[in-house]
Short mmCIF file of C-alpha atoms and ligand atoms in Angstrom, two decimals:
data_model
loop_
_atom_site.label_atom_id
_atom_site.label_comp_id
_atom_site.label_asym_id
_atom_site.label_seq_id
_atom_site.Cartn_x
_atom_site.Cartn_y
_atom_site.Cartn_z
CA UNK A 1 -2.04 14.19 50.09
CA UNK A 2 -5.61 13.47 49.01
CA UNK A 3 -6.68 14.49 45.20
CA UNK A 4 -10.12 15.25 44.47
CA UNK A 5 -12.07 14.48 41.29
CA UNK A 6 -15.41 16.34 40.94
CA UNK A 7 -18.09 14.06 38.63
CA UNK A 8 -20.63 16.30 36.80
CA UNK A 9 -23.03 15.89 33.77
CA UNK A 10 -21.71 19.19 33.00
CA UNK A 11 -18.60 20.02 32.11
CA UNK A 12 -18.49 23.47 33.08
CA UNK A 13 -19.96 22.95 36.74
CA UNK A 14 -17.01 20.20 37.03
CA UNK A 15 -14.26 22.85 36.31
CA UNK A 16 -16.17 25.63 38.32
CA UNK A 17 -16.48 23.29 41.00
CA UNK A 18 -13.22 22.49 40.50
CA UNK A 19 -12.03 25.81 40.23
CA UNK A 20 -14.01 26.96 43.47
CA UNK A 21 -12.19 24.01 45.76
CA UNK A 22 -9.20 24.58 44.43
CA UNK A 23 -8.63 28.14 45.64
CA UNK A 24 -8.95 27.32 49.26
CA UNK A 25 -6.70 24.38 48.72
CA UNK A 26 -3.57 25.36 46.42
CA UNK A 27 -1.76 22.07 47.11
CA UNK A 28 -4.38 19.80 46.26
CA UNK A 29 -4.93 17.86 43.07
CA UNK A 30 -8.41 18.88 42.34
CA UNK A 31 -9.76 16.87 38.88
CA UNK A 32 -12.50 17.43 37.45
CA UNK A 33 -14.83 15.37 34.62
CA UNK A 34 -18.02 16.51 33.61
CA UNK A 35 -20.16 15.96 30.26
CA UNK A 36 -20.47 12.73 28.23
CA UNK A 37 -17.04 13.18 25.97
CA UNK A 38 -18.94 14.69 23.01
CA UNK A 39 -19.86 18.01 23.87
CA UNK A 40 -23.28 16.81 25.68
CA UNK A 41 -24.47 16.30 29.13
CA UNK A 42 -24.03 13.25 30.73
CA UNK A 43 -21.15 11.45 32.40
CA UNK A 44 -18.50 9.69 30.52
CA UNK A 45 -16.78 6.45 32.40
CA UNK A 46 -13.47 6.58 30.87
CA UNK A 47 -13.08 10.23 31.25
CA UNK A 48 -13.88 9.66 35.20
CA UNK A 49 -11.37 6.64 35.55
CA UNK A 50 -8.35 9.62 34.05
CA UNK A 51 -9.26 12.20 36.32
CA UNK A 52 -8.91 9.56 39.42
CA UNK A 53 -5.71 8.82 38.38
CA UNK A 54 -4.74 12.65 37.22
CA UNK A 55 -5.71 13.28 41.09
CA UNK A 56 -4.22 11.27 42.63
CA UNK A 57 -0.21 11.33 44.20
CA UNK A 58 -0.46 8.10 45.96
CA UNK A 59 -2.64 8.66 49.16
CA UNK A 60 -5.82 8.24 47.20
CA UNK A 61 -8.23 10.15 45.94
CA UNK A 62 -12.05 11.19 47.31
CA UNK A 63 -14.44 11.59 44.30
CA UNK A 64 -17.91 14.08 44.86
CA UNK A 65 -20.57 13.81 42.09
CA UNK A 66 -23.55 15.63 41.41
CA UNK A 67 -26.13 13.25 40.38
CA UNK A 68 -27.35 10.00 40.79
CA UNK A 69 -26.43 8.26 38.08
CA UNK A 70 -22.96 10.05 38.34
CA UNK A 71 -22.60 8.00 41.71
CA UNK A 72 -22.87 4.79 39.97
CA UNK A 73 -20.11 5.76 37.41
CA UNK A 74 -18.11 7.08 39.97
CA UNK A 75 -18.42 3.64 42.05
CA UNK A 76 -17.75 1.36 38.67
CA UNK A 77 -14.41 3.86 38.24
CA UNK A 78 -13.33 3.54 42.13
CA UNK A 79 -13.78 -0.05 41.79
CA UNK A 80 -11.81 -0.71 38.93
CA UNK A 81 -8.97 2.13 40.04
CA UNK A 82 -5.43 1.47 41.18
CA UNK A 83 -5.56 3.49 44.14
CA UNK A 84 -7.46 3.86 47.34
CA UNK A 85 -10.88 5.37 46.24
CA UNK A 86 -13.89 6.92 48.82
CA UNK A 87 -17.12 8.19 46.84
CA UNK A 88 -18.78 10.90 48.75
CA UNK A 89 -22.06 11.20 49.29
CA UNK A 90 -22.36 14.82 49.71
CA UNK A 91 -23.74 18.52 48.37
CA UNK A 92 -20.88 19.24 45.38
CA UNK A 93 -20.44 22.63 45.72
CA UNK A 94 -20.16 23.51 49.79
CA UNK A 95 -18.97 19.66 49.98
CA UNK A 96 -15.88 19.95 47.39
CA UNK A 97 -14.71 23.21 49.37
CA UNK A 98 -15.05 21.19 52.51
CA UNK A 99 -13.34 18.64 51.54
CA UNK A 100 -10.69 20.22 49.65
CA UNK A 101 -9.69 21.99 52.42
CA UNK A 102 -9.46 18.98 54.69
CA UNK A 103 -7.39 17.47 52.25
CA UNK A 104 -4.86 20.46 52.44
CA UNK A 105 -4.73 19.89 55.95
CA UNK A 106 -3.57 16.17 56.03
CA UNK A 107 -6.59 14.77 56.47
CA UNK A 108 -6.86 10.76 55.32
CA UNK A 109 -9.31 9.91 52.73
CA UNK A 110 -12.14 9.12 54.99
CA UNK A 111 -11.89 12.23 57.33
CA UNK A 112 -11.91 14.39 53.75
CA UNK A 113 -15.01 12.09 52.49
CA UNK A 114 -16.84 12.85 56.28
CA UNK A 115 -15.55 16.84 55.75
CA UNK A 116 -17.72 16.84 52.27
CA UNK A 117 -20.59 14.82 54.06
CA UNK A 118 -20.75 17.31 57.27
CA UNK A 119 -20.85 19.87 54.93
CA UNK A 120 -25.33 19.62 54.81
CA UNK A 121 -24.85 21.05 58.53
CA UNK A 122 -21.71 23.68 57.83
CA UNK A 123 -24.26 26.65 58.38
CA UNK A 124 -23.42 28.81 61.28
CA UNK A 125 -26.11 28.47 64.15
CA UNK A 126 -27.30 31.31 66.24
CA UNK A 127 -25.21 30.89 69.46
CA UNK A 128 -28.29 30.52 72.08
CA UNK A 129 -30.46 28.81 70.69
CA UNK A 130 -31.97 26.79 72.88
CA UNK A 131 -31.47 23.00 71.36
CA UNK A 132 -34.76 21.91 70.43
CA UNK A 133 -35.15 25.09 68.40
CA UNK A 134 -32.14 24.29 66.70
CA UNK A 135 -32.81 22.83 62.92
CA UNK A 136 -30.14 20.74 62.87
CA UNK A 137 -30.82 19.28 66.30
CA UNK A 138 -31.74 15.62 66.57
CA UNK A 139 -30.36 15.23 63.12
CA UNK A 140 -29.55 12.10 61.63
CA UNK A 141 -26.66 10.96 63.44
CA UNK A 142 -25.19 13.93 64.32
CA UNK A 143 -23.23 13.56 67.74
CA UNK A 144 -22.21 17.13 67.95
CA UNK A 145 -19.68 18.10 70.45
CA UNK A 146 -21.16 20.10 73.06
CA UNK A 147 -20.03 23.72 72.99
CA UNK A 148 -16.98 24.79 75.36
CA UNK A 149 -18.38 25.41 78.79
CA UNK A 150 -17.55 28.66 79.74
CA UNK A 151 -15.55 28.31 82.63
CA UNK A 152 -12.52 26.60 81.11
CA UNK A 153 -12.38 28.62 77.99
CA UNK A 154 -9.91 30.26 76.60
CA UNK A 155 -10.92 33.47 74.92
CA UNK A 156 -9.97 36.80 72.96
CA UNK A 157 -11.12 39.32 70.97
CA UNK A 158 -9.64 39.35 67.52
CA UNK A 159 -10.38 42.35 65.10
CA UNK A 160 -10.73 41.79 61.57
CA UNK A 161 -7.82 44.17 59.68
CA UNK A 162 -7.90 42.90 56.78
CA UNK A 163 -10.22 44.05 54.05
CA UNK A 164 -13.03 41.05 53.49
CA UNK A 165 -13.34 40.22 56.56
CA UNK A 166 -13.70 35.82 57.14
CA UNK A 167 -14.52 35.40 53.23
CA UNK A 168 -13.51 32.22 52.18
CA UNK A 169 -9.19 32.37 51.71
CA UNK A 170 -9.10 33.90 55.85
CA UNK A 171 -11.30 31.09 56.52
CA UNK A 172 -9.78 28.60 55.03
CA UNK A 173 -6.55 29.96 56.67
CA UNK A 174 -8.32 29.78 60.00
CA UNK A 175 -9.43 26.34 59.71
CA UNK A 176 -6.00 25.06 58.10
CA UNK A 177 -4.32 26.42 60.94
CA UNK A 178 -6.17 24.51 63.80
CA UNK A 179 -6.23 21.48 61.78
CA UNK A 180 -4.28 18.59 64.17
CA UNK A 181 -4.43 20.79 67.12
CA UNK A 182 -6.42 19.31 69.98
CA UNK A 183 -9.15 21.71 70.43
CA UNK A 184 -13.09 22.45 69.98
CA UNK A 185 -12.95 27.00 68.90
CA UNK A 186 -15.61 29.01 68.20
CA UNK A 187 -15.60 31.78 66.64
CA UNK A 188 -18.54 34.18 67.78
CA UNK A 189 -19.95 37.25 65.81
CA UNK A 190 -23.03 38.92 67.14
CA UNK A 191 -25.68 36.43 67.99
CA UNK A 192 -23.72 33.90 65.90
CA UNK A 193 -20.92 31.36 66.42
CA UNK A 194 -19.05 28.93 63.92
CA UNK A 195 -17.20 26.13 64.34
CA UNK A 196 -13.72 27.14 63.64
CA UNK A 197 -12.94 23.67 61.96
CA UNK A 198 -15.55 24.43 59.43
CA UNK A 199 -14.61 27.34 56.41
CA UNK A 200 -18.38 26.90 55.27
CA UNK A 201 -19.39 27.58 58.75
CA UNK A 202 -17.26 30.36 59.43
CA UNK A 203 -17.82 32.00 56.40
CA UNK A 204 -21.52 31.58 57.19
CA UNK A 205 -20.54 34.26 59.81
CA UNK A 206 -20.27 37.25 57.42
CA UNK A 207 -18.04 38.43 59.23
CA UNK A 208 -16.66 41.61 57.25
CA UNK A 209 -13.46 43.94 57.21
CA UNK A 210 -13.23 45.78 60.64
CA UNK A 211 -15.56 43.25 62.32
CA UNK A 212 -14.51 42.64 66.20
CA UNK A 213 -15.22 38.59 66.62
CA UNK A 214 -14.68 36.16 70.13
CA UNK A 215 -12.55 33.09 69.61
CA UNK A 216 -13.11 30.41 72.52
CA UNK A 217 -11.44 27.71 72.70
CA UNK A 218 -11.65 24.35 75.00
CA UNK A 219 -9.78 21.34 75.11
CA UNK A 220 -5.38 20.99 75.66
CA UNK A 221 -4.91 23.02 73.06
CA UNK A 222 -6.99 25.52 73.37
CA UNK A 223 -4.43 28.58 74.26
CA UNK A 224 -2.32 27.50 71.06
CA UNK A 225 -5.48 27.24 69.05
CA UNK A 226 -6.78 31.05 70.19
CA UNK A 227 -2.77 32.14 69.47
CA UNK A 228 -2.87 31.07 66.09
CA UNK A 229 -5.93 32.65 65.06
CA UNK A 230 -5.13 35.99 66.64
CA UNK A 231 -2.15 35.73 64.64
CA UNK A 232 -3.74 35.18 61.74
CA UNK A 233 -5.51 38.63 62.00
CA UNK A 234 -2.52 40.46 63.23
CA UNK A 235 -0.99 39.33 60.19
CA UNK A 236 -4.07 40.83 58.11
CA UNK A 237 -4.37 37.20 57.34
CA UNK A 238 -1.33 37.16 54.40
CA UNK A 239 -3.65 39.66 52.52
CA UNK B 1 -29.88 -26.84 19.83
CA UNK B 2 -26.86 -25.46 22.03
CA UNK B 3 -26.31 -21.90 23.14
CA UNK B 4 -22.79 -20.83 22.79
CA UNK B 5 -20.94 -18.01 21.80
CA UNK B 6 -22.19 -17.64 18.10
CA UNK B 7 -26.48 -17.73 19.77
CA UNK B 8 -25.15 -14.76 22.25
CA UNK B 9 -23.58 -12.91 19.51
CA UNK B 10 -26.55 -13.46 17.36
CA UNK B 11 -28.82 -12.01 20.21
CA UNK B 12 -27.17 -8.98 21.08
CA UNK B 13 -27.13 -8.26 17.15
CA UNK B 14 -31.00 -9.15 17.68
CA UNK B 15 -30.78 -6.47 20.47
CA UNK B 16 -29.44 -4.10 18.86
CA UNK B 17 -32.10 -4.04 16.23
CA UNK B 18 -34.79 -4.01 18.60
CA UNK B 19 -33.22 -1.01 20.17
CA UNK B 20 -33.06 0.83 16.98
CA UNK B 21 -36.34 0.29 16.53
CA UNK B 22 -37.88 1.43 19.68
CA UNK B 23 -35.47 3.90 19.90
CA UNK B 24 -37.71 6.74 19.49
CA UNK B 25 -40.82 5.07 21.93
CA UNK B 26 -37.36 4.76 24.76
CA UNK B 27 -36.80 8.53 24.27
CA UNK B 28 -40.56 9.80 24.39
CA UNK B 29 -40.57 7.61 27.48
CA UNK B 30 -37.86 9.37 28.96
CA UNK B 31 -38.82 12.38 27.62
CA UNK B 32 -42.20 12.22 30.08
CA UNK B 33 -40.32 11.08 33.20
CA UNK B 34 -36.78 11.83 32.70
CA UNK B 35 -34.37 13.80 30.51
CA UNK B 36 -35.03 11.81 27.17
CA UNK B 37 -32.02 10.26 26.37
CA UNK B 38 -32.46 6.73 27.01
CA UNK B 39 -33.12 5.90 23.44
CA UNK B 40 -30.17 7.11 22.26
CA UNK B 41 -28.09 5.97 24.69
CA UNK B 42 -28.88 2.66 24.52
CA UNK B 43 -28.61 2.49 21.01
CA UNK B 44 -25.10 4.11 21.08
CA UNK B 45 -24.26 1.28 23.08
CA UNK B 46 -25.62 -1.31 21.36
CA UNK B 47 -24.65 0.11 18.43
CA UNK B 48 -20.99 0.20 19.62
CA UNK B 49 -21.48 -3.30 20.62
CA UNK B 50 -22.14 -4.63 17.45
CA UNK B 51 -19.38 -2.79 15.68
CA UNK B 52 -17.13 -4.73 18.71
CA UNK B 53 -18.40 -7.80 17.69
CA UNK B 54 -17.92 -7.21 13.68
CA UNK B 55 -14.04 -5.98 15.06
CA UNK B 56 -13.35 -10.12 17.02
CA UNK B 57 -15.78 -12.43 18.16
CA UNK B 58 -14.44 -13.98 21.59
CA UNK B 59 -14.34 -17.66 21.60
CA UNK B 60 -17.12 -17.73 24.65
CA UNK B 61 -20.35 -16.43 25.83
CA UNK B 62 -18.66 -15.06 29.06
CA UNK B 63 -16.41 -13.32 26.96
CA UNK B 64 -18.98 -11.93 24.45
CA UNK B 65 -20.94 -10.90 27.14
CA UNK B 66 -18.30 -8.96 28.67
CA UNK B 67 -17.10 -7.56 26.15
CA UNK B 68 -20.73 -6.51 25.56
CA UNK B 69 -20.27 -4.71 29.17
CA UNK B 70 -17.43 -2.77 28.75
CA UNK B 71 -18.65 -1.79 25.77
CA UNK B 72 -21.70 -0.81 27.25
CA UNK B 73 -19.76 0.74 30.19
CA UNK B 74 -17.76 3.18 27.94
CA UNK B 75 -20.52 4.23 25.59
CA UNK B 76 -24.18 4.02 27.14
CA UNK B 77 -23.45 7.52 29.70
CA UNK B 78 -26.54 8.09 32.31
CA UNK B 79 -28.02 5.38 34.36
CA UNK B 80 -28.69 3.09 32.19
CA UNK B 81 -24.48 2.42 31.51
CA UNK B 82 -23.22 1.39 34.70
CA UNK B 83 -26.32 -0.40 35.32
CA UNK B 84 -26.94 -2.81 31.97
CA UNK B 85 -22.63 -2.23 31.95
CA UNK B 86 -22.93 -4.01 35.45
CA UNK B 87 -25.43 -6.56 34.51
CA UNK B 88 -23.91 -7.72 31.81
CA UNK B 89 -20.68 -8.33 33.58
CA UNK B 90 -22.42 -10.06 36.51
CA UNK B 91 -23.89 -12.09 33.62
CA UNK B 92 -20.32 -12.85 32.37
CA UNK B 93 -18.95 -13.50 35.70
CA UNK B 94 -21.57 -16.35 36.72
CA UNK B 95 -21.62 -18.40 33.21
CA UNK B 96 -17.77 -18.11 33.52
CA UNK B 97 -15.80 -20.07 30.62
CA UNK B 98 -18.99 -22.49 29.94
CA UNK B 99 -18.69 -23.28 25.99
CA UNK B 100 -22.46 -23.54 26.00
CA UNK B 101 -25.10 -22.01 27.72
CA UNK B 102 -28.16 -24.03 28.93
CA UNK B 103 -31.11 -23.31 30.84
CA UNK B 104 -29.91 -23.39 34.54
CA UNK B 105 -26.93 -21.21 33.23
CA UNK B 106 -29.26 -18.50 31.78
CA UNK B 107 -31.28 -18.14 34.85
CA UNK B 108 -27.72 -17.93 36.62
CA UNK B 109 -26.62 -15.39 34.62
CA UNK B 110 -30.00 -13.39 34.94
CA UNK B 111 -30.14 -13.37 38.80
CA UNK B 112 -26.77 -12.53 38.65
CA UNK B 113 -27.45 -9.32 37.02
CA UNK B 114 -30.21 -8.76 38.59
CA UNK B 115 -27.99 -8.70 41.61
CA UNK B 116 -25.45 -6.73 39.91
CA UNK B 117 -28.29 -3.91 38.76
CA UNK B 118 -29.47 -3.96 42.88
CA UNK B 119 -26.52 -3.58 44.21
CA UNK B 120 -25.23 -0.54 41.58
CA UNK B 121 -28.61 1.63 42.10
CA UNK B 122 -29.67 0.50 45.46
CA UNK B 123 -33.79 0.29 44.33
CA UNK B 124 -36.29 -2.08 45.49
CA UNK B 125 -39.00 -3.59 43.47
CA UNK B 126 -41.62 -0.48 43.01
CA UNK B 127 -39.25 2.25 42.94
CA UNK B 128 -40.22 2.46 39.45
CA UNK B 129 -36.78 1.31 38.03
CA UNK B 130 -35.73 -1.59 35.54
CA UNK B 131 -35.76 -3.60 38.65
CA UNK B 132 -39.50 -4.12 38.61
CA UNK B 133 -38.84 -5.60 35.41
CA UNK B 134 -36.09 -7.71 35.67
CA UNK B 135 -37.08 -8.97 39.03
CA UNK B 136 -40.01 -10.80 38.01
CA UNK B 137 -38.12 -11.55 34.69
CA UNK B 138 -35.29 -13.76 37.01
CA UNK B 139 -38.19 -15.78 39.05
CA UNK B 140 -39.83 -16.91 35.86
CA UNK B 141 -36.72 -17.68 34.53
CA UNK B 142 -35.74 -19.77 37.53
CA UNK B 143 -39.22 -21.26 37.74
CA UNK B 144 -39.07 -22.78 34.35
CA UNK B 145 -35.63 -23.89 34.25
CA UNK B 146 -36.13 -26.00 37.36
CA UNK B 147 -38.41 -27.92 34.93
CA UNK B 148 -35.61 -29.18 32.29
CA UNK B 149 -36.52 -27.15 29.49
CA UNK B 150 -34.23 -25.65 27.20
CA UNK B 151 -32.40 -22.03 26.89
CA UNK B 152 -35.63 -20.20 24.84
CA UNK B 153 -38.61 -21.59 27.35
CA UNK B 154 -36.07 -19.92 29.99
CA UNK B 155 -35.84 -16.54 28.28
CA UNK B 156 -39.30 -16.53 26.95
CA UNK B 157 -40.27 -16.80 30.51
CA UNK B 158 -38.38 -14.05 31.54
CA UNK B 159 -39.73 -12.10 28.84
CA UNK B 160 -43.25 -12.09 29.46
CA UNK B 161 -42.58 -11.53 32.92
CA UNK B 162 -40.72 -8.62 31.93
CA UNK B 163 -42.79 -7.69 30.19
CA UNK B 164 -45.90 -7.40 32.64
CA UNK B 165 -43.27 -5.91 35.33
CA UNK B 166 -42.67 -3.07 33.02
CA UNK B 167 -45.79 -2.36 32.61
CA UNK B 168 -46.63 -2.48 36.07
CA UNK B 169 -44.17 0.80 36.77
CA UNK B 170 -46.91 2.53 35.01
CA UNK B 171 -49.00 3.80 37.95
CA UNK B 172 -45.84 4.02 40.42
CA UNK B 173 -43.65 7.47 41.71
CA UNK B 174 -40.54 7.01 41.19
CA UNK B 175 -38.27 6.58 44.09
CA UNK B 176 -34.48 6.20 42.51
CA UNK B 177 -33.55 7.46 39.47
CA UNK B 178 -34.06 11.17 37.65
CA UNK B 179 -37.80 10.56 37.99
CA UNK B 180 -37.80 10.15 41.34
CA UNK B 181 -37.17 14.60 41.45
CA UNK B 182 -40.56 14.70 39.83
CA UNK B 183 -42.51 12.89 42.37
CA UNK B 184 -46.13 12.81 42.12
CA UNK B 185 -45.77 13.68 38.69
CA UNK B 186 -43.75 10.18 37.52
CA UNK B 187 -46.91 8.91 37.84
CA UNK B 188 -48.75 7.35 34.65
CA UNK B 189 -45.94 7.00 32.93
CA UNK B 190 -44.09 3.69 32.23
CA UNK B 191 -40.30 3.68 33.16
CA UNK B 192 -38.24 3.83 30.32
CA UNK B 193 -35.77 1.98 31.59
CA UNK B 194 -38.31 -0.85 32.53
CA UNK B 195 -39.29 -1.00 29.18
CA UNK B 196 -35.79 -1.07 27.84
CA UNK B 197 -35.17 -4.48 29.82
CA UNK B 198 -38.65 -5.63 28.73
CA UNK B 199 -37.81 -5.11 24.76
CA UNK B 200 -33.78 -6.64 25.58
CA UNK B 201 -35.31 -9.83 27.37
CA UNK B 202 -37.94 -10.49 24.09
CA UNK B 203 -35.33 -9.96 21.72
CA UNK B 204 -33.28 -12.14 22.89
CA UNK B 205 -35.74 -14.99 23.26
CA UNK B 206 -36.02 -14.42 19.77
CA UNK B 207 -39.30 -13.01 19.15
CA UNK B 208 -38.65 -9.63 19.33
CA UNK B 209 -41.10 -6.96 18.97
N1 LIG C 1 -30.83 3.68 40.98
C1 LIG C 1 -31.38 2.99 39.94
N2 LIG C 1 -31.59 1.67 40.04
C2 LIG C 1 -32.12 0.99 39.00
N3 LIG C 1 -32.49 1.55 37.83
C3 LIG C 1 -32.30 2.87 37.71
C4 LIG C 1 -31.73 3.66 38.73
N4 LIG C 1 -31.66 4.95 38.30
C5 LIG C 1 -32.16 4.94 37.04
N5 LIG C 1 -32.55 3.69 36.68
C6 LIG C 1 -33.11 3.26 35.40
O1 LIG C 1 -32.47 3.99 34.37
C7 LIG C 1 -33.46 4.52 33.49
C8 LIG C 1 -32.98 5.82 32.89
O2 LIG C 1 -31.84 5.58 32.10
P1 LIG C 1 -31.17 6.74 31.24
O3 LIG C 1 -32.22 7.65 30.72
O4 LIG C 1 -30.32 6.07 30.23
O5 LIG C 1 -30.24 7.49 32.29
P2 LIG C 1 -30.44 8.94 32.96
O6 LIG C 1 -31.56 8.78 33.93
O7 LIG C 1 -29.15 9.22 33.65
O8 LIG C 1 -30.77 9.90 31.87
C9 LIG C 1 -34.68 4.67 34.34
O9 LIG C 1 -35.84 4.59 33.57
C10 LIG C 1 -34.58 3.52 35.34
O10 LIG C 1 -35.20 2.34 34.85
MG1 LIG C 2 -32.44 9.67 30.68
#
């Protein structure tokens, strides 16, 4: 499995970021180093080369940072490390939880590095929006997958049971569960719809306790993919 | 007179001075456009450096200057580590095990860390960087040492081009860097870390300043 090492100048937004990730992803080895080694801001090299290595179990490890110059000490400490090492260019805080969740699913080391990345476009978009009203339309390479036609959905309402509704542990749950099943779901609430793939975009929803949403799913897998999730809920999602 | 591993030891000892001294001017500097910790981070480094070298003296000048970069690497923090940390070890790399350094080595060295300072931070000449200092600072030096001339003509070239580089980043917005989230407002100030390489280049041609 993937570890994760979050690079701050602060030491305390390392372990909150740290801290955040990690409760969507309770198998992952989540390290973070922040602060220069003496109490201070800044970023400390040798303290970034131990948390690679305290991350990772052998797959490799997928390092986020926060700013610039924290890049360039996390590239020096990925070049010089033992192990497989990706630097991710993303936000820290939506793009650790992205990624640490990918890496709970299996995901390789470049899939969780291009989880982090996506993570600038996790925010749910209103479901008919015509595309060129769409901010995130015509983005910088962003070849999205066009949304399942509605003919050869499959689809079902799922009520939310459980008390918060798709906060972030249900939506991590979701998105854990479709992860290496061959399907595009949606999951629609009001005027809104979320990638089902995405915890940042699903919990973008707001979905609360009691909320009735509409999972549609395309693709081969697409009845196991709606089955799963309606589990989920019937199971008040482990709560 | 030869350049070998006693001259480079003798220079970054020079450096280190030099950085002590201006090591209030490197934080104002950074204070305007930055965070204001260049100054002392670069003299934590160099000071660590020069304990190192009081510690062993390596038998080369690749091996005092890399020994000068992983020193620098552990102990500089912000930018300016990995960057000087990687130009210095660039440096190291291209003079290899040489026993002496002369004048096409030098200018070797410098383009190699000039290399190894583009490819760690990515910034172009006029992103208001120590790029726009060292840049110049590598074309003089390779300009003069196509002549025959000896080690100090080299780095005295590179220092006054340096030096005018630096001051060129006066008028420029910043582009990579911390300055670069202030924008408009990095303008009219010189980069600090364009200045840094300016005072590191005289001091080691020996008339530092
Ligand atoms: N991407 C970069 N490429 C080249 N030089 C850079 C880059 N980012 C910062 N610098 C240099 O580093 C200097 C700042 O160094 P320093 O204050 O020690 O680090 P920090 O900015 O992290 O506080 C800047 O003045 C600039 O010359
Ligand atoms: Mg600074």
């Amino acid at each position: 499995m993937i570890g994760l090492v979050v690079v701050s100048h602060s030491r305390r937004l390392a372990e909150g970021v740290a801290e955040l990730a990690g409760q969507m992803a309770p198998d992952v080895r989540i390290a973070p180093s922040g602060g220069d080694g003496s109490g201070g801001l800044g970023t400390d090299y040798a303290a970034v080369a131990e948390a690679i290595s305290r991350a990772d179990s052998g797959g490799g490890v997928v390092v986020l940072y926060d700013l610039g110059s924290a890049r360039m000490v996390a590239e020096m400490a990925a070049e010089e490390a033992g192990t497989p090492v990706v630097v991710a260019d993303a936000p820290l805080v939506e793009g650790a939880v992205a990624a640490a969740v990918a890496a709970q699913g299996g995901a390789s080391a470049d899939e969780v590095a291009a989880a982090a990345r996506a993570a600038y476009h996790a925010g749910a978009t209103p479901a008919f929006a015509a595309p060129d009203t769409d901010p995130l339309a015509g983005a910088a390479g962003d070849a999205e997958v066009p949304a399942p036609s509605t003919e050869d959905a499959v689809r079902s309402d799922v009520v939310l049971t459980n008390d918060v509704g798709l906060h972030a542990r249900p939506a991590a749950l979701v998105a854990r569960a479709l992860a290496g099943l061959d399907a595009r779901v949606l999951v629609r609430y009001g005027e809104q719809e979320a990638d089902a793939a995405s915890v940042l975009a699903l919990m973008g929803l707001g979905a609360p306790g009691g909320a009735r949403v509409e999972v549609v799913a395309t693709g081969p897998d697409a009845a196991e993919a709606v089955r799963r999730v309606s589990a989920l809920a019937a199971r008040n999602f482990d709560e | 007179m030869g350049c070998g591993a006693d001259e480079v030891v003798a220079a970054l000892r020079a450096a280190a001075v030099v950085v002590a001294e201006h090591r209030e001017e490197l934080v104002r500097l950074d204070r305007a456009i930055g965070d204001g910790d260049h100054g002392e981070n670069l003299h934590r480094g160099f000071s660590a450096v020069v304990s190192k070298l009081d510690g062993s003296a390596p038998a080369t000048p690749g091996a005092v200057l890399k020994l000068a970069a992983t020193t620098l690497i552990s102990t500089v923090g912000g930018a300016a580590g990995p960057l000087y940390g990687t130009a210095f070890l660039r440096a190291a790399t291209a003079v290899g095990d040489a026993p002496e350094l002369d004048a096409a080595l030098v200018a070797g060295a410098l383009r190699a860390a000039l290399e190894g300072v583009v490819a760690r931070g990515k910034a172009v000449v006029g992103d208001k960087t120590m790029v726009d200092a060292l840049t110049p600072a590598v074309t003089a030096a390779e300009d003069v040492a196509e002549g025959g001339v000896d080690v100090a003509a080299v780095l005295a070239a590179a220092a006054g081009a340096a030096e005018e580089g630096a001051r060129s980043t006066e008028p420029l917005v910043a582009r990579k860097g911390r300055a670069s989230y202030l924008g408009e407002r990095s303008a009219g100030h010189l980069d600090p870390g364009a200045w840094s390489t300016s005072l590191l280049l005289r001091s080691f041609a020996g008339g530092a300043r």
